[in-house]
XYZ file of C-alpha atoms in Angstrom:
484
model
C -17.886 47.272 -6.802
C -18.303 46.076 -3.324
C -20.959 48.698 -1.645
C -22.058 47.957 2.353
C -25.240 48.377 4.015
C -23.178 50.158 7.195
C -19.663 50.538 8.114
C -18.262 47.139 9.215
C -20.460 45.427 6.992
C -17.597 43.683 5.437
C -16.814 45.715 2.118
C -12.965 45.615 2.971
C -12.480 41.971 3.520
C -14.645 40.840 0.668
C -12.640 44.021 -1.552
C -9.666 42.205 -0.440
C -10.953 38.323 -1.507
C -12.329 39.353 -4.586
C -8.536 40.846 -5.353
C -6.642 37.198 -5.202
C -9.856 35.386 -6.536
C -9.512 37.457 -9.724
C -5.844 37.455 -9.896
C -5.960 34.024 -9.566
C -7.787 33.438 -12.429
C -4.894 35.051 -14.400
C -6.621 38.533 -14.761
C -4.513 41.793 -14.435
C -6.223 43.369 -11.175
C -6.543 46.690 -9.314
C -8.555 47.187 -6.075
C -9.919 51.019 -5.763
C -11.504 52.924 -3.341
C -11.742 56.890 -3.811
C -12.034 58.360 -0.242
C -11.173 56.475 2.739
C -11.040 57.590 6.341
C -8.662 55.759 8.461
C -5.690 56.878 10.824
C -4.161 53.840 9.321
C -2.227 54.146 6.565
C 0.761 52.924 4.171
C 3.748 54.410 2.558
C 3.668 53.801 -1.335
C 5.195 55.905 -4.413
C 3.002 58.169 -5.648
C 3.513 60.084 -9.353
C 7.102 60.382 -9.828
C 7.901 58.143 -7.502
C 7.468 60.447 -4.525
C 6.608 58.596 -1.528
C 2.787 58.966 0.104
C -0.062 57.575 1.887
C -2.704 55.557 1.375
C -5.261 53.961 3.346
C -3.838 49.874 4.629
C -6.630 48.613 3.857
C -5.763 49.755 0.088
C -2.717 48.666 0.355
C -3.332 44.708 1.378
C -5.999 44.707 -1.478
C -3.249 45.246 -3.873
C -1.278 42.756 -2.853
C -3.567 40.834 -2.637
C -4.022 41.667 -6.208
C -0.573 40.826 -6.587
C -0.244 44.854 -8.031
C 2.057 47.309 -7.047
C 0.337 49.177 -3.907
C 0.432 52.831 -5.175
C -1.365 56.439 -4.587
C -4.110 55.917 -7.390
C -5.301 53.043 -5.289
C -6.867 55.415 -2.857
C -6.824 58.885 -4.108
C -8.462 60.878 -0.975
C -7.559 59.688 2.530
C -9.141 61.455 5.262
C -7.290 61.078 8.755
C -9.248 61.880 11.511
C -7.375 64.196 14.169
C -10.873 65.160 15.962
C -14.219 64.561 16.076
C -15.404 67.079 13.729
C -12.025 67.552 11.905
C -9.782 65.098 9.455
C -5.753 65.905 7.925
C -6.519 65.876 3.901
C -4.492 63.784 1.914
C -4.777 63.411 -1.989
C -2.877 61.284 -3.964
C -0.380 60.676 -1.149
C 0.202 64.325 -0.296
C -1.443 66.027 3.044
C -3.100 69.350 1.613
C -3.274 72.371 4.066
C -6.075 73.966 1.588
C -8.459 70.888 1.144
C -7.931 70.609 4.787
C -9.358 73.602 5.658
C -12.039 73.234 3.147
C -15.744 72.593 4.290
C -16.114 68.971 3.892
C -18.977 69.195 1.058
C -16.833 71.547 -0.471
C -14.122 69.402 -1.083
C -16.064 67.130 -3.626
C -15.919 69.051 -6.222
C -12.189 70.023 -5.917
C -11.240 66.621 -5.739
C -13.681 64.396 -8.171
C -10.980 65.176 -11.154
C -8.260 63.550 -9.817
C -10.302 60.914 -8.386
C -11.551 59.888 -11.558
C -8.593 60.414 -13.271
C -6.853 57.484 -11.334
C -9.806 55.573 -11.949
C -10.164 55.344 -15.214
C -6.084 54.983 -15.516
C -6.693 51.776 -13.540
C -9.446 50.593 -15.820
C -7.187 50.828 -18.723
C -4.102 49.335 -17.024
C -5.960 46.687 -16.249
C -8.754 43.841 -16.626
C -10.488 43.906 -13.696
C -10.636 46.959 -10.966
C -12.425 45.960 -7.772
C -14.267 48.700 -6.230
C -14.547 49.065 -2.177
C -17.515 51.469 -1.123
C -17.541 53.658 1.952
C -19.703 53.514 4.902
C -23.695 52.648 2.993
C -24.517 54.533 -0.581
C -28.109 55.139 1.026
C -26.654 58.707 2.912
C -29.117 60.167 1.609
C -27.612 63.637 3.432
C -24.495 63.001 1.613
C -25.689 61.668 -1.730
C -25.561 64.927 -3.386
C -22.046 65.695 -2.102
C -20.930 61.773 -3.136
C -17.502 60.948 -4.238
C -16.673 57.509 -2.991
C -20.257 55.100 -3.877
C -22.828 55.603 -6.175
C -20.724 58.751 -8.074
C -18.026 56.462 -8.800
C -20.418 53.386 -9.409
C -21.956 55.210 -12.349
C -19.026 56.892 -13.548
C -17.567 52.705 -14.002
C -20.854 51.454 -14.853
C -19.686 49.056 -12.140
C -21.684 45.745 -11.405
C -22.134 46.101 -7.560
C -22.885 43.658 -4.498
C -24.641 44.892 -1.722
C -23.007 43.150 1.730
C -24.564 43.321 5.362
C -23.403 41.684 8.234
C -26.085 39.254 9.415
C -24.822 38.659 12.754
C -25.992 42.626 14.100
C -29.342 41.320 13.097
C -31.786 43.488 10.529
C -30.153 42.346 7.556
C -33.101 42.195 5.162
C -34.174 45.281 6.497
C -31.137 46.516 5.421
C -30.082 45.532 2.170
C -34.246 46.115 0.951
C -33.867 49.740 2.979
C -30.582 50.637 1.254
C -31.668 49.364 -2.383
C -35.271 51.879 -1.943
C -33.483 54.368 -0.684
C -31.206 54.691 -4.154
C -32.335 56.313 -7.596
C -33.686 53.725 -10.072
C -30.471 54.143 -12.139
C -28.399 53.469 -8.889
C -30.695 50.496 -8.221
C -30.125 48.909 -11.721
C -26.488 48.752 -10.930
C -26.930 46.046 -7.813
C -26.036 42.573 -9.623
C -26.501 40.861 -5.832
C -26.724 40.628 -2.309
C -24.409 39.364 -0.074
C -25.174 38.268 3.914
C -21.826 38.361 5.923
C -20.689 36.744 9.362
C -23.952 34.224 9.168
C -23.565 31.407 12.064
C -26.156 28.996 11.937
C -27.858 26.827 9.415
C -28.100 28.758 6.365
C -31.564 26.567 5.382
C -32.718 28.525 8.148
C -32.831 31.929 6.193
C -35.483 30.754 3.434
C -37.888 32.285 2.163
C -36.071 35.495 3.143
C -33.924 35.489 0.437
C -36.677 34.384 -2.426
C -38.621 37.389 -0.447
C -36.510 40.275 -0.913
C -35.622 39.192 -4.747
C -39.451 39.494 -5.602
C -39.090 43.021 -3.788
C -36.154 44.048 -5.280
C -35.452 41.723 -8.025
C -32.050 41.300 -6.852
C -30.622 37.577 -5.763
C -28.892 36.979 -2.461
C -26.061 35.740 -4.525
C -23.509 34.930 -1.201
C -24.078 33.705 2.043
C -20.210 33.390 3.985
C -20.009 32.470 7.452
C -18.342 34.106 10.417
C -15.036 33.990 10.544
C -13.151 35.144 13.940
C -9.244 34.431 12.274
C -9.700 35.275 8.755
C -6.238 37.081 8.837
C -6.587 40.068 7.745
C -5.963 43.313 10.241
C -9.814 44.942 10.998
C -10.466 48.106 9.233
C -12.291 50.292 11.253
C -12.451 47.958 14.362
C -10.405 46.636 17.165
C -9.212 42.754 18.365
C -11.301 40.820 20.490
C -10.554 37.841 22.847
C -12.109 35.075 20.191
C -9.071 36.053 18.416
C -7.009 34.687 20.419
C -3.885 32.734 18.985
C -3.515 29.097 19.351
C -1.841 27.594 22.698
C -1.300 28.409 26.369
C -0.409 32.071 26.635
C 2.915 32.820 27.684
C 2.965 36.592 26.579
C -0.192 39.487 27.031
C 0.570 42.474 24.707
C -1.591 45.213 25.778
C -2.118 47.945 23.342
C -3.187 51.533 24.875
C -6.139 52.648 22.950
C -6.292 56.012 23.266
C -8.363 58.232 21.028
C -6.530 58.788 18.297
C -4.854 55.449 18.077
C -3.482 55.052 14.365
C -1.963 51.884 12.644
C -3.605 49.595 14.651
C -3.542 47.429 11.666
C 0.263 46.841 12.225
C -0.246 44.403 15.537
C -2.481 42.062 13.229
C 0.549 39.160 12.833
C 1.018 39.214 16.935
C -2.705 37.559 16.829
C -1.136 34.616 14.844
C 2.086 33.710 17.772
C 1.379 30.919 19.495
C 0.901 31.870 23.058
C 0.502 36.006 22.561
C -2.896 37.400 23.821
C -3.559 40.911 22.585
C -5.403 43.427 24.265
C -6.715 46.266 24.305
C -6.438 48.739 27.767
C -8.271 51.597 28.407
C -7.904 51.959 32.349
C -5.670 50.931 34.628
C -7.699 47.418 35.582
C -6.923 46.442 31.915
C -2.732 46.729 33.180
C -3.264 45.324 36.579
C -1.667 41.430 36.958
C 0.617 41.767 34.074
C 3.986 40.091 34.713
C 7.188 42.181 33.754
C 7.292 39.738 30.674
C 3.948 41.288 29.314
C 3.981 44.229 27.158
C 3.023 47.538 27.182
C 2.450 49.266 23.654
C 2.034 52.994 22.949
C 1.077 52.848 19.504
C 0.699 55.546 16.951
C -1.669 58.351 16.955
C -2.894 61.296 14.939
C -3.036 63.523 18.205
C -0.027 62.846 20.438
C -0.799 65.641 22.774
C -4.012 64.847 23.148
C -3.845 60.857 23.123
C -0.972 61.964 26.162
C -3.576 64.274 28.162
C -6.210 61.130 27.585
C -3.958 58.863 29.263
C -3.349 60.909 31.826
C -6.912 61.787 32.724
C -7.061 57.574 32.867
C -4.892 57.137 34.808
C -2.862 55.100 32.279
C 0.440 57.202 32.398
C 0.935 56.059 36.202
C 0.113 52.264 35.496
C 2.212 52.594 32.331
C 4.912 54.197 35.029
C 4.694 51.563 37.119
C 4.580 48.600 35.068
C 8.437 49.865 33.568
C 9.525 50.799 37.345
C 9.118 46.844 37.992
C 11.296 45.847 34.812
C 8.277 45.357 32.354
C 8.476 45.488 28.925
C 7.275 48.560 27.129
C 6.903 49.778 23.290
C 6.371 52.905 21.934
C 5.856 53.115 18.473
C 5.888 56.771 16.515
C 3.327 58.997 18.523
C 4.081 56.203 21.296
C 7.779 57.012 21.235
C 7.262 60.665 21.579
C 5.199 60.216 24.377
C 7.853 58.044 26.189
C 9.631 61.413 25.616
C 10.900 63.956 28.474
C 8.475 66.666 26.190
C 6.761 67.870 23.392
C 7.331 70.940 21.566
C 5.608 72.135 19.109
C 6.168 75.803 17.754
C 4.429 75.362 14.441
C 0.995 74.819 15.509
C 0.811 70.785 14.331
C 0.282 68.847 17.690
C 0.360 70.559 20.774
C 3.207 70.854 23.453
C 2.976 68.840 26.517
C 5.471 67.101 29.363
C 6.465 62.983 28.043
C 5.787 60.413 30.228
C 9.717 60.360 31.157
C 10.212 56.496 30.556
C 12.946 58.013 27.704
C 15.384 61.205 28.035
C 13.973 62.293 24.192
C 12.782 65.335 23.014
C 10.191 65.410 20.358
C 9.976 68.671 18.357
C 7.022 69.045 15.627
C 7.668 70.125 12.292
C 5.403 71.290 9.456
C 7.317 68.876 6.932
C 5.979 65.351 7.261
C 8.552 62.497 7.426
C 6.587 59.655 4.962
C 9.000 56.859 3.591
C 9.494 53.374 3.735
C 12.829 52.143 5.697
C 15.107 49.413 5.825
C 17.530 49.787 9.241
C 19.103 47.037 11.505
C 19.171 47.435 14.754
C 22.280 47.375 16.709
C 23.435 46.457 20.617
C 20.202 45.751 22.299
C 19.890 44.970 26.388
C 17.265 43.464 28.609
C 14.198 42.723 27.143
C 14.514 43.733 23.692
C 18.267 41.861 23.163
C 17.212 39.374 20.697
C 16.440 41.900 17.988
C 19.972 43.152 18.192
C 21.663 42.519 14.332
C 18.606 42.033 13.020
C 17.428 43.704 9.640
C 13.867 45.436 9.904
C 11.857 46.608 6.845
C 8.998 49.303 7.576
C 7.804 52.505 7.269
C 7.481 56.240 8.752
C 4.728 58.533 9.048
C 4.999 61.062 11.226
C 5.682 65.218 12.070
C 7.910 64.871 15.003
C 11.798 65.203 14.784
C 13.047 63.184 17.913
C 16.369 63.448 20.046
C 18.418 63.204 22.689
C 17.151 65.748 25.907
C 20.541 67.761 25.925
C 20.283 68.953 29.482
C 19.513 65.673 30.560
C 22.790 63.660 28.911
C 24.752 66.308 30.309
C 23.669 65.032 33.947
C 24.549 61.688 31.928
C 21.126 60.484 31.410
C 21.202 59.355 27.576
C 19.248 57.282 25.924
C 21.046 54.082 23.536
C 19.999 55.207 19.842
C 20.020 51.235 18.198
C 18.925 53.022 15.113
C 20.203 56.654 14.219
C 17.500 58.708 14.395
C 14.367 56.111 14.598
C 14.827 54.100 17.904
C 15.880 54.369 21.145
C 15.965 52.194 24.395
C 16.634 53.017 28.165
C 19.513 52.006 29.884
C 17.814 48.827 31.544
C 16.953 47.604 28.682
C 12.924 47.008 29.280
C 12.089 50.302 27.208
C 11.927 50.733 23.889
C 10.402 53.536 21.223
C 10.813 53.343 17.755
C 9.485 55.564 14.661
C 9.241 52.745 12.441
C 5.977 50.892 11.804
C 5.477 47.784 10.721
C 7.514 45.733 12.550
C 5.515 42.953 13.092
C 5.204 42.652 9.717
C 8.715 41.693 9.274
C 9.236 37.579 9.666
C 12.963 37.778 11.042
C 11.991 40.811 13.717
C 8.743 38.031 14.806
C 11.551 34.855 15.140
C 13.466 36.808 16.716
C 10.990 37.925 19.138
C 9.039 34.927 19.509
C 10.644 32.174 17.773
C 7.339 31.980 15.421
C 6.305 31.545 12.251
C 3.010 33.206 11.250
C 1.219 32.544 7.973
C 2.251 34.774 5.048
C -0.006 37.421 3.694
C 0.238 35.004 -0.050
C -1.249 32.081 2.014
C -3.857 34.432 4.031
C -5.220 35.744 0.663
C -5.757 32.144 -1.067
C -7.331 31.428 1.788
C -9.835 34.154 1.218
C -10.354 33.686 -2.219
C -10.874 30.028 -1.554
C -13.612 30.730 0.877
C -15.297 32.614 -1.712
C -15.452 29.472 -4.048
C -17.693 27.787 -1.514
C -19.784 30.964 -0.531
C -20.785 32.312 -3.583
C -23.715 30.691 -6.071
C -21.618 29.436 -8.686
C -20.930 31.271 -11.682
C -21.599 34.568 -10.139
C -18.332 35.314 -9.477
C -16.949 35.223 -13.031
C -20.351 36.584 -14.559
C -19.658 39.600 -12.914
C -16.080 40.489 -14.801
C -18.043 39.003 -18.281
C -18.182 41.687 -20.832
């Protein structure tokens, strides 16, 4: 089990490297993590083969596991829709009463089904690797704990403990979070791990030799910062040092409102030669670009309330302006809706509010909640987006709203081209474009098409984790921890 110190400590990417290390060994693996909370998620089949979600970051660790990404993976998936409020979703399917349950209620309610999957992946297989949440020293939460030290002892897991080094405090962190556990908790800690280290790692002694005659655990990993490891960030956003390789020829600015959700999906854009992603919050961020530049309205949790947020920005002007002068713009799920004429929502879900106007849609909210993987092609494009007509895109859905054509306004013969029945839809110059289907970026031909590029595959950006392990890790360590 991989537990953190803090969120962003780097439990996800070293869940994920542990996956193909394992797997390539020629052990049957599993990754597992019992509650995660993340607006972005994946479409996999749950029991019976019904479709549902799952956190992404659960879903790359199984493939990375070279495993069939599926509901047991990640049991409990809290998305966020406020600040003090998250949609409920266990094993794949959003539940209105856990939803409205307190949240320390819920751990009770759901610990059966959480173990359950568990110990079905334990049996299935000959290694499941464990991802923590957040640090397993909340102490305010530790009596209410479903996703650390509960599921640690329930597995009789061997754990490492990983900080990242670069926020500074790591010993101070990895001692603090080892006191703060039970002495049975403590037992289970096999090592420490320090993450994102720059610098000569001589440099750290007698640190390490320090803290093991304080805890009597061994700083068994020490792995260097990496800016372009590959894999989409977790909790976090893109920064300028990952910028791809090349001059830039393309900026593709991603709005990030509030309740942003998928982010994940723009990760291969940061491997095109000559695409800069950013991230706008204002206007400023929108100012300069050329009408080759995108603008993307990704998905969100709260379209309503993403929509007001722009707004109060600013953003919906700049975004306004930027497709008056021929730019390029994407909406993608709540981003499509919000290209909309308007919202409507009679069932309580979202919230009804007036579209941005780029599209002449209609978005109505429904209690049933579209969640499937899709295969479409799209067909005539125009302007901007005319390279992806014929092509064959493989993604998925995830969303509430029904979207169509504003019948008032194709009656004064303002109608939107639908390229694919019922999931996107472009303007009649061409430079606009909103689509329900994530993932797209994802897809190699949609990419060529696009950009002309090839970007590494997600096989070669695993074994390049798990290779990077080889050198970080004291050796043996690694296998003594699956020895039974």
């Amino acid at each position: 089990m991989v537990l953190g110190t803090t969120s962003g400590a780097g439990k996800s990417w070293l869940t994920t490297a542990l996956c193909r290390y394992y797997s390539n060994q020629g052990l049957k693996v599993a990754p597992f993590k019992a509650q995660n909370m993340s607006n972005n998620a994946r479409v996999v089949p749950g029991p019976a083969g019904v479709m549902g979600e799952i956190g992404s970051a659960q879903y790359f660790q199984a493939l990375a596991a070279r495993a069939k990404p599926e509901v047991r993976v990640n049991p409990l998936l809290l998305k966020p829709e406020a600040d003090t409020h998250s949609q409920v979703v266990l094993m794949g399917q959003v539940s209105a009463e856990l939803t409205a349950m307190p949240w320390r209620g819920r751990s009770e309610k759901v610990w059966p089904q959480i173990a359950a999957a568990l110990d079905a992946l334990r049996a299935e297989n000959d290694v499941v690797v464990i991802e923590g949440a957040g640090s397993p020293a909340e102490i305010n939460l530790h009596a209410s704990d479903i996703v650390n030290m509960r599921v640690a002892r329930h597995a009789d897991a061997r754990c490492l403990l990983v900080t990242d080094i670069d926020r500074g405090g790591a010993f101070a962190h990895l001692y603090g979070t080892w006191a703060l556990l039970p002495e049975d908790e403590r037992a289970l800690i096999q090592g420490f791990v320090l993450n994102k280290f720059r610098g000569d790692a001589s440099l750290l002694a007698p640190a390490p030799q320090m803290l093991q005659e304080l805890t009597g655990v061994p700083t068994v990993a020490t792995i260097p910062m990496q800016w372009r490891h590959g894999l989409p960030e977790e909790d976090g956003v893109f920064d300028d040092r990952t910028l791809s390789a090349g001059a830039v020829h393309t900026t593709v600015a991603v709005l990030a409102y509030p309740r942003i959700s998928n982010l994940d999906e723009f990760q291969p854009l940061k491997n095109v030669p000559g695409v800069r992603l950013l991230w706008a919050r204002s206007p400023a961020d929108l100012a300069g670009l050329k009408s080759t530049d995108w603008v993307v309205l990704p998905g969100s949790k709260s379209t309503a309330a993403d929509l007001a947020w722009l707004r109060t920005q600013g953003l919906d002007q700049a975004i306004a302006h930027h497709a008056g002068q021929g730019g390029t713009v994407l909406g993608v799920c709540g981003g499509l809706q919000m290209l909309g004429e308007a919202l409507i929502d009679t069932a309580g879900i979202d919230g009804n509010a007036p579209g941005l106007g780029l599209l002449p849609l209609v978005t109505t909210f429904e209690v049933a909640k579209t969640v499937q993987r899709t295969q479409a092609q799209f067909s005539a494009m125009q302007g901007a987006w005319a390279a992806l007509a014929g092509v064959p895109a493989t993604g998925y859905e995830i969303h509430h709203g029904q979207t169509a054509q504003h019948p008032a306004m194709a009656a004064k013969g303002d109608v939107a081209r639908e390229v694919i029945p019922g999931i996107a839809w472009q303007n009649p110059a061409g430079n606009v474009l909103g689509v329900y289907l994530h993932g797209l970026f994802e897809d190699a031909a949609v990419l060529h098409a696009l950009f002309g590029a090839q970007v590494p595959t997600l096989d070669s950006v695993f074994d390049g984790l798990a290779g990077f392990l080889g050198s970080s890790f004291t050796p043996g360590v690694l296998d003594a921890l699956v020895a039974r």
